[in-house]
Amino acid sequence: MIVIIEPQCKEITHEKVNSGFIYGLHLAFPNDKILFYAHLSHITAIKYILKHDKVLIKNIEYIPINFLDSKSFIGIFKYYLFFKKLFSIIQKKNINKIFFLSFTPPILYLIKNLKQNKKYKDFKFSFVLHGDFENISNEKNEFIPPIVDKKPLLYRLKKLYSKHFFKKIIFILKNVLNKYNFLMRWNHLIISNLFQTKKIILWNNTDDYKYIALSSHIIKNAKNYIDIKSLNINLLTLPIIFVEPLPMPINNHVKFATFGYGNSSALKDLLLQLSEKTITKPYEIRIIGMDDRGIDGFQNVTCSSPGKRLDRIEMEKQAKDIDVFLILHNKNRYKLSCSNSILESLSYMKPVLHLNNDCINNFNKIDLPIGICCESNESLANTMYDIIENYSQFRDKAFLFRKNIFKLRAELSIENSIDLFEKAFHW
C-alpha cells in the first residue's frame, strides 16, 4: 500500500499538482493500493480533476481528515494527535512509508519527533518542497502585496449604517477583530521563529527522509544556502496531467491572458506602461481568474469572474482563443519553489511572455524557447506593443514556440517520468 497525505490544502488549491502526483505514483507502483488522506473538500476536487483529465485509478481509497492552521499552537496540537493516530494505524497495516504532498516546518517537526519513538523508527517519508522552502535563504522577498482597491467590509458597513447604534456595534466589532488579528500575528511570528524551515529540515536528518524539488533551478539555487549533499533531494518536475493539445487560435487581433492567481500589482504596473503608448491596433488582456484588482479605468482588460473562483472547465474554455500567457513573477519570486503557471501554459499550448525569473527561465530555454523573456515591466510592455502592432509577424514566432512546447510536454509528461516517481518513493 501507498499512503499519500495532503495535510494543508482544501478545495481546489494544488488540485492539478496533487492529482499529478497521485497519478504518477499509481503508474510507478501499479500493484499497490493508494490510501489518500486529505480534507473532504480537497478529495472532492481531486476526484473531479481526475475525472476531467480522463484518469481512472481503481485501487485508491479516499480518507477525509480535518486540520487547523499549522501556524497556531492549537493547530499544531491537533496535527500531533492526527499523526500519532495515523502512524499507529498504518503500522498495524505493515506500512512504513508515507508520501507528503506538502508540509510546513511545524508539521515536519512533529513527524521527526514522532519518529524518535521506537515503534516508528523504521518509518520513511517523502516530502514535496513548496513555498516554505524559500525561507532557507533568510532573504526578505521584495514581493509587492496585491492591490486592494475595495474598502474593508467594516468601513462599508459603517458608511451604510449612520445611526449611533450601528456605529457603536461596528466600533466594538472592529476592536475585537483588531485584537484578534494582533494576537494571530504574534502567534504566527512566535511559531515562525520556533520552527524555522532550514533548522527543522536539518534537525535529526537521516536517509529516511527524502525531499522532492519541483524544478532543477531549485536544487541549483539551494546550494547557496544549505548543504544539499546531506539531504536526499530528488528532482521531479512539477507533475500535472496535460490536457489534449489545443489548436493554435485564429484571431483578428492578439489576445493575452493571465491564468490562475496572477499578480495584480505587476499587472497594474504593466497596464500603466501600456497606457503611455500610442496603440493603433485592437488587443485584449483577459484575466482567467478571480483577481480583478487594479484594472479599473484600463481599456481592453477583461475579467469574467471578479472575486469568484472559476471552475476548471470555464478556465479552459476561456483559454482556448488566447495567443499568449502572461507570467508576471519578478526575479525575486520562485527562487526555491516552482510556479504552477508555467506548467499550465504547457498544458494549454500557450507561448509565454514573462519577466526574468529563475523558475520560468528554467522552462523557457535558449535552445528550446517557448516564449519571450523580458528584463522589466517596461521591456515587457514594449514587447506587447510590438506584438499588438505586428500580430501577423508574431504568429509566425508563436508557431515555432508551439513546436517547442510539444517537445517539452513530451519530455516532462508524467508517463515519461515514472522512473523519477519510483526514485522519489523508494528506499
Coordinates of C-alpha atoms in Angstrom, one line a residue:
M1 CA 0.0 0.0 0.0
I2 CA 1.0 3.6 -0.6
V3 CA 0.0 6.3 1.9
I4 CA -0.3 9.8 0.5
I5 CA -1.2 12.7 2.7
E6 CA -2.2 16.3 1.8
P7 CA -2.1 17.9 5.3
Q8 CA -2.8 21.5 4.2
C9 CA -4.8 22.0 1.0
K10 CA -8.6 22.5 0.9
E11 CA -10.9 22.7 -2.1
I12 CA -9.1 23.4 -5.4
T13 CA -5.8 24.5 -4.0
H14 CA -3.0 22.5 -5.7
E15 CA -5.5 20.1 -7.1
K16 CA -3.8 19.9 -10.5
V17 CA -0.4 19.2 -8.9
N18 CA -1.6 16.7 -6.4
S19 CA -3.6 14.8 -8.9
G20 CA -0.5 14.6 -11.0
F21 CA 1.5 13.1 -8.0
I22 CA -1.3 10.6 -7.3
Y23 CA -1.3 9.5 -11.0
G24 CA 2.4 9.3 -11.2
L25 CA 2.7 7.2 -8.1
H26 CA 0.0 4.9 -9.4
L27 CA 1.9 4.4 -12.6
A28 CA 5.2 3.8 -10.7
F29 CA 3.6 1.3 -8.3
P30 CA 0.6 -0.1 -10.3
N31 CA 0.0 -3.0 -8.0
D32 CA -0.1 -1.0 -4.8
K33 CA -3.4 0.3 -3.4
I34 CA -3.3 4.0 -2.6
L35 CA -4.6 5.4 0.7
F36 CA -5.2 9.1 0.2
Y37 CA -5.7 11.3 3.3
A38 CA -6.9 14.8 2.7
H39 CA -9.6 17.3 3.6
L40 CA -13.0 16.3 2.3
S41 CA -13.2 19.4 0.1
H42 CA -9.8 18.6 -1.5
I43 CA -10.8 15.0 -2.0
T44 CA -13.8 16.2 -4.0
A45 CA -11.6 18.5 -6.1
I46 CA -9.1 15.6 -6.7
K47 CA -11.9 13.3 -7.8
Y48 CA -13.3 16.0 -10.1
I49 CA -10.0 16.8 -11.8
L50 CA -9.0 13.1 -12.3
K51 CA -12.4 12.5 -14.0
H52 CA -12.0 15.7 -16.0
D53 CA -8.5 14.6 -17.1
K54 CA -9.8 11.1 -18.0
V55 CA -7.6 9.3 -15.5
L56 CA -9.1 6.3 -13.8
I57 CA -7.4 4.9 -10.7
K58 CA -9.3 2.0 -9.4
N59 CA -7.2 1.0 -6.4
I60 CA -7.4 4.2 -4.4
E61 CA -9.3 4.8 -1.1
Y62 CA -10.1 8.4 -0.1
I63 CA -9.9 9.1 3.6
P64 CA -11.2 12.5 4.8
I65 CA -9.2 14.3 7.6
N66 CA -9.7 17.6 9.5
F67 CA -7.0 20.0 10.4
L68 CA -6.4 23.6 11.5
D69 CA -3.7 26.1 10.6
S70 CA -0.2 24.7 11.5
K71 CA 0.8 28.3 12.4
S72 CA -1.3 28.2 15.5
F73 CA -0.5 26.3 18.7
I74 CA -4.0 24.7 18.7
G75 CA -3.5 23.6 15.1
I76 CA -0.1 22.1 15.8
F77 CA -1.5 20.1 18.7
K78 CA -4.3 18.8 16.5
Y79 CA -1.8 17.8 13.9
Y80 CA 0.2 15.9 16.6
L81 CA -2.8 13.9 17.6
F82 CA -3.7 13.1 14.0
F83 CA -0.1 12.0 13.0
K84 CA 0.2 9.9 16.2
K85 CA -3.1 8.1 15.4
L86 CA -2.2 7.7 11.7
F87 CA 1.2 6.2 12.4
S88 CA -0.4 3.7 14.7
I89 CA -3.0 2.7 12.1
I90 CA -0.5 2.3 9.2
Q91 CA 2.0 0.4 11.4
K92 CA -0.7 -2.2 12.0
K93 CA -1.1 -2.5 8.2
N94 CA 2.6 -3.2 8.0
I95 CA 3.2 0.1 6.1
N96 CA 6.2 2.2 6.9
K97 CA 6.4 4.7 4.0
I98 CA 4.4 8.0 3.7
F99 CA 4.3 10.4 0.9
F100 CA 3.5 14.0 1.9
L101 CA 2.2 16.3 -0.9
S102 CA 3.1 19.3 1.2
F103 CA 4.3 20.3 4.7
T104 CA 5.2 23.2 6.9
P105 CA 8.1 23.4 9.4
P106 CA 5.8 22.6 12.4
I107 CA 4.4 19.6 10.5
L108 CA 7.9 18.3 9.7
Y109 CA 9.0 18.8 13.3
L110 CA 6.1 16.7 14.6
I111 CA 6.8 13.9 12.2
K112 CA 10.5 13.9 13.1
N113 CA 9.6 14.0 16.7
L114 CA 7.2 11.0 16.5
K115 CA 9.9 9.1 14.5
Q116 CA 12.0 9.1 17.7
N117 CA 9.6 6.6 19.1
K118 CA 10.9 3.1 18.7
K119 CA 7.7 2.0 17.2
Y120 CA 8.2 4.3 14.2
K121 CA 11.9 4.2 13.9
D122 CA 11.7 2.4 10.5
F123 CA 9.2 4.8 9.0
K124 CA 10.4 6.6 5.9
F125 CA 9.0 9.8 4.4
S126 CA 9.0 11.7 1.1
F127 CA 8.1 15.4 1.2
V128 CA 7.3 17.7 -1.7
L129 CA 9.0 21.1 -1.4
H130 CA 6.8 24.1 -1.9
G131 CA 6.9 27.8 -0.9
D132 CA 8.2 27.3 2.7
F133 CA 11.5 26.1 1.2
E134 CA 12.1 29.7 0.1
N135 CA 12.7 30.6 3.8
I136 CA 16.0 28.7 3.9
S137 CA 17.6 31.8 2.2
N138 CA 16.7 34.1 5.1
E139 CA 16.3 36.8 2.4
K140 CA 13.4 39.2 2.5
N141 CA 11.3 38.8 -0.6
E142 CA 10.7 42.1 -2.4
F143 CA 7.2 40.8 -3.4
I144 CA 4.8 43.7 -3.6
P145 CA 1.4 42.8 -2.0
P146 CA -1.6 42.6 -4.2
I147 CA -3.6 45.8 -4.8
V148 CA -6.6 46.3 -2.6
D149 CA -9.0 48.8 -4.2
K150 CA -12.0 47.9 -2.3
K151 CA -12.7 49.4 1.2
P152 CA -12.7 47.0 4.1
L153 CA -16.1 45.4 5.0
L154 CA -16.3 47.2 8.3
Y155 CA -15.7 50.6 6.6
R156 CA -18.5 49.9 4.2
L157 CA -20.9 48.8 6.9
K158 CA -20.1 51.9 8.9
K159 CA -21.0 54.1 5.9
L160 CA -24.1 52.1 5.2
Y161 CA -25.5 52.4 8.7
S162 CA -25.2 56.0 10.0
K163 CA -27.3 55.6 13.2
H164 CA -25.4 55.8 16.5
F165 CA -26.5 52.3 17.5
F166 CA -24.8 50.7 14.4
K167 CA -21.8 52.9 14.9
K168 CA -21.2 51.5 18.3
I169 CA -21.7 47.9 17.2
I170 CA -19.2 48.4 14.3
F171 CA -16.7 50.1 16.7
I172 CA -16.9 47.2 19.1
L173 CA -16.5 44.6 16.3
K174 CA -13.6 46.5 14.8
N175 CA -11.8 46.5 18.2
V176 CA -12.4 42.8 18.7
L177 CA -11.2 42.0 15.2
N178 CA -8.1 44.2 15.6
K179 CA -7.2 42.4 18.9
Y180 CA -7.8 39.0 17.3
N181 CA -5.6 39.9 14.3
F182 CA -2.9 41.3 16.6
L183 CA -2.9 38.0 18.6
M184 CA -2.8 35.9 15.4
R185 CA 0.1 37.9 14.0
W186 CA 2.1 37.4 17.2
N187 CA 1.1 33.7 17.3
H188 CA 2.3 33.2 13.7
L189 CA 5.5 35.2 14.4
I190 CA 6.4 33.1 17.5
I191 CA 5.8 29.8 15.6
S192 CA 7.8 31.0 12.6
N193 CA 10.7 31.8 14.9
L194 CA 10.4 28.5 16.8
F195 CA 10.1 26.4 13.6
Q196 CA 12.5 27.8 11.1
T197 CA 12.5 25.9 7.8
K198 CA 16.2 25.4 7.4
K199 CA 16.7 24.4 11.1
I200 CA 13.9 21.9 11.1
I201 CA 14.9 20.3 7.8
L202 CA 18.5 19.8 9.1
W203 CA 17.4 18.6 12.5
N204 CA 17.7 14.9 13.0
N205 CA 18.2 14.4 9.3
T206 CA 18.7 10.8 8.1
D207 CA 18.4 8.8 4.9
D208 CA 14.8 8.0 5.9
Y209 CA 13.8 11.5 4.7
K210 CA 13.5 12.4 1.0
Y211 CA 12.6 15.8 -0.4
I212 CA 11.3 16.5 -3.9
A213 CA 12.3 19.6 -5.8
L214 CA 9.8 20.5 -8.5
S215 CA 12.3 22.1 -10.8
S216 CA 16.1 21.8 -11.4
H217 CA 16.6 25.5 -10.6
I218 CA 15.5 24.9 -7.0
I219 CA 18.4 22.4 -6.5
K220 CA 20.8 24.8 -8.2
N221 CA 19.8 27.8 -6.0
A222 CA 19.5 25.8 -2.8
K223 CA 23.3 25.1 -2.9
N224 CA 23.8 28.7 -2.0
Y225 CA 22.0 28.3 1.3
I226 CA 22.1 24.7 2.5
D227 CA 24.3 21.6 2.3
I228 CA 22.1 19.7 -0.1
K229 CA 24.5 16.7 -0.1
S230 CA 23.2 15.9 3.4
L231 CA 19.7 16.0 2.1
N232 CA 18.0 13.4 -0.1
I233 CA 16.7 16.0 -2.6
N234 CA 15.2 14.3 -5.7
L235 CA 14.2 16.2 -8.9
L236 CA 10.7 15.6 -10.1
T237 CA 9.4 18.4 -12.3
L238 CA 6.1 19.7 -11.1
P239 CA 3.7 17.0 -12.4
I240 CA 0.4 17.8 -14.0
I241 CA -1.7 15.8 -16.3
F242 CA -1.5 17.7 -19.6
V243 CA -4.8 18.2 -21.4
E244 CA -5.2 17.3 -25.1
P245 CA -3.2 19.9 -27.2
L246 CA -5.4 22.9 -28.1
P247 CA -5.1 24.1 -31.8
M248 CA -3.4 27.3 -32.5
P249 CA -6.0 30.1 -32.1
I250 CA -7.2 32.1 -35.1
N251 CA -7.9 35.7 -34.1
N252 CA -8.2 39.1 -35.8
H253 CA -6.1 40.6 -33.0
V254 CA -3.8 39.4 -30.3
K255 CA -5.2 38.1 -27.0
F256 CA -3.1 37.9 -23.9
A257 CA -4.2 36.3 -20.6
T258 CA -3.1 35.8 -17.0
F259 CA -4.1 32.3 -15.8
G260 CA -5.0 31.4 -12.2
Y261 CA -3.8 33.6 -9.2
G262 CA -1.9 36.1 -11.3
N263 CA -0.2 39.2 -9.8
S264 CA -2.5 42.2 -9.6
S265 CA 0.3 44.7 -8.6
A266 CA 2.6 43.7 -11.5
L267 CA -0.4 43.7 -13.9
K268 CA -1.4 47.2 -12.9
D269 CA 2.2 48.4 -13.4
L270 CA 2.2 46.8 -16.8
L271 CA -1.1 48.4 -17.8
L272 CA 0.2 51.8 -16.8
Q273 CA 3.2 51.2 -19.0
L274 CA 0.9 50.2 -21.9
S275 CA -1.3 53.2 -21.4
E276 CA 1.5 55.6 -22.2
K277 CA 1.9 54.1 -25.7
T278 CA 0.0 55.1 -28.8
I279 CA -1.5 51.8 -29.8
T280 CA -3.4 51.7 -33.1
K281 CA -4.4 48.0 -33.2
P282 CA -7.0 46.2 -31.1
Y283 CA -6.0 43.7 -28.4
E284 CA -7.3 42.0 -25.3
I285 CA -5.8 41.2 -21.9
R286 CA -8.0 38.6 -20.2
I287 CA -7.8 37.7 -16.5
I288 CA -8.7 34.0 -16.4
G289 CA -9.2 34.0 -12.6
M290 CA -10.9 36.0 -9.9
D291 CA -8.4 38.8 -9.1
D292 CA -9.6 42.0 -10.9
R293 CA -8.0 44.4 -8.6
G294 CA -6.3 47.4 -10.1
I295 CA -7.8 47.1 -13.6
D296 CA -10.5 49.8 -13.3
G297 CA -10.1 52.5 -15.9
F298 CA -8.0 50.4 -18.3
Q299 CA -9.4 49.6 -21.6
N300 CA -9.1 46.2 -23.3
V301 CA -8.8 44.3 -20.0
T302 CA -11.5 41.8 -19.0
C303 CA -12.2 39.6 -16.0
S304 CA -15.3 37.4 -16.3
S305 CA -15.4 36.3 -12.7
P306 CA -14.2 39.1 -10.3
G307 CA -14.0 37.9 -6.7
K308 CA -15.3 34.4 -7.6
R309 CA -13.3 31.3 -8.5
L310 CA -13.7 29.8 -11.9
D311 CA -14.1 26.1 -12.3
R312 CA -11.6 24.2 -14.5
I313 CA -13.9 23.8 -17.4
E314 CA -14.7 27.5 -17.6
M315 CA -10.9 28.4 -17.3
E316 CA -10.1 26.0 -20.2
K317 CA -13.0 27.5 -22.2
Q318 CA -11.6 31.0 -21.7
A319 CA -8.0 29.9 -22.6
K320 CA -8.9 28.4 -26.0
D321 CA -8.6 31.6 -28.1
I322 CA -5.7 33.1 -26.1
D323 CA -2.4 33.7 -28.0
V324 CA 0.0 34.3 -25.1
F325 CA 0.0 33.7 -21.4
L326 CA 1.5 36.5 -19.3
I327 CA 3.6 35.4 -16.3
L328 CA 4.4 38.4 -14.1
H329 CA 6.7 37.0 -11.4
N330 CA 9.8 39.2 -10.9
K331 CA 13.3 37.9 -10.3
N332 CA 12.9 37.6 -6.6
R333 CA 9.9 35.2 -6.8
Y334 CA 10.2 31.4 -7.0
K335 CA 13.9 31.1 -6.5
L336 CA 13.4 27.9 -4.4
S337 CA 10.0 26.8 -5.5
C338 CA 8.1 26.2 -8.7
S339 CA 5.2 28.2 -10.1
N340 CA 2.3 26.2 -11.5
S341 CA 1.6 28.9 -14.1
I342 CA 4.4 27.7 -16.4
L343 CA 3.1 24.1 -16.4
E344 CA -0.4 25.4 -17.1
S345 CA 1.0 27.2 -20.2
L346 CA 2.5 24.0 -21.4
S347 CA -0.7 22.1 -20.8
Y348 CA -2.8 24.6 -22.8
M349 CA -0.1 25.0 -25.5
K350 CA 0.4 28.7 -24.9
P351 CA 3.6 30.6 -25.5
V352 CA 4.6 32.7 -22.6
L353 CA 5.6 36.4 -22.2
H354 CA 7.3 36.7 -18.8
L355 CA 9.7 38.7 -16.6
N356 CA 13.2 37.5 -16.0
N357 CA 12.7 34.8 -13.3
D358 CA 14.8 31.7 -12.5
C359 CA 11.8 29.4 -12.4
I360 CA 10.3 30.4 -15.7
N361 CA 13.7 30.7 -17.4
N362 CA 14.3 27.0 -16.5
F363 CA 11.5 26.1 -18.8
N364 CA 11.9 28.8 -21.5
K365 CA 15.4 27.8 -22.5
I366 CA 17.6 29.5 -25.1
D367 CA 17.9 26.2 -27.1
L368 CA 14.2 25.5 -26.9
P369 CA 12.3 28.8 -26.5
I370 CA 8.6 28.6 -25.6
G371 CA 8.2 32.4 -25.3
I372 CA 9.8 35.7 -24.7
C373 CA 11.7 36.8 -21.5
C374 CA 11.8 40.5 -20.6
E375 CA 14.0 42.2 -18.0
S376 CA 11.4 44.6 -16.7
N377 CA 7.8 45.6 -17.0
E378 CA 8.9 48.4 -19.3
S379 CA 10.6 45.9 -21.6
L380 CA 7.5 43.6 -21.3
A381 CA 5.2 46.5 -22.3
N382 CA 7.4 47.3 -25.3
T383 CA 7.3 43.7 -26.4
M384 CA 3.5 43.6 -26.0
Y385 CA 3.2 46.8 -28.0
D386 CA 5.3 45.2 -30.8
I387 CA 3.1 42.1 -30.8
I388 CA -0.1 44.1 -30.8
E389 CA 1.0 46.3 -33.8
N390 CA 2.6 43.4 -35.7
Y391 CA 0.3 40.5 -34.8
S392 CA 0.7 38.6 -38.1
Q393 CA 4.5 38.5 -37.7
F394 CA 4.2 37.3 -34.1
R395 CA 2.0 34.4 -35.2
D396 CA 5.0 33.0 -37.1
K397 CA 7.0 33.1 -33.9
A398 CA 4.2 31.6 -31.9
F399 CA 4.0 28.7 -34.3
L400 CA 7.7 27.9 -33.6
F401 CA 7.1 28.3 -29.8
R402 CA 4.3 25.8 -30.0
K403 CA 6.5 23.2 -31.7
N404 CA 8.9 23.6 -28.9
I405 CA 6.1 23.3 -26.3
F406 CA 5.2 19.9 -27.9
K407 CA 8.7 18.7 -27.3
L408 CA 8.8 20.0 -23.8
R409 CA 5.4 18.5 -22.9
A410 CA 6.7 15.1 -24.1
E411 CA 9.9 15.4 -22.0
L412 CA 8.0 16.4 -18.9
S413 CA 5.0 14.2 -19.1
I414 CA 4.1 12.0 -16.1
E415 CA 4.2 8.9 -18.3
N416 CA 7.9 9.7 -19.2
S417 CA 8.8 10.4 -15.6
I418 CA 7.9 7.1 -14.0
D419 CA 11.5 6.3 -13.0
L420 CA 11.6 9.7 -11.1
F421 CA 8.5 8.8 -9.2
E422 CA 10.0 5.4 -8.3
K423 CA 13.2 7.0 -7.1
A424 CA 11.3 9.6 -5.0
F425 CA 9.5 6.9 -3.1
H426 CA 11.9 4.0 -2.9
W427 CA 14.5 3.0 -0.3

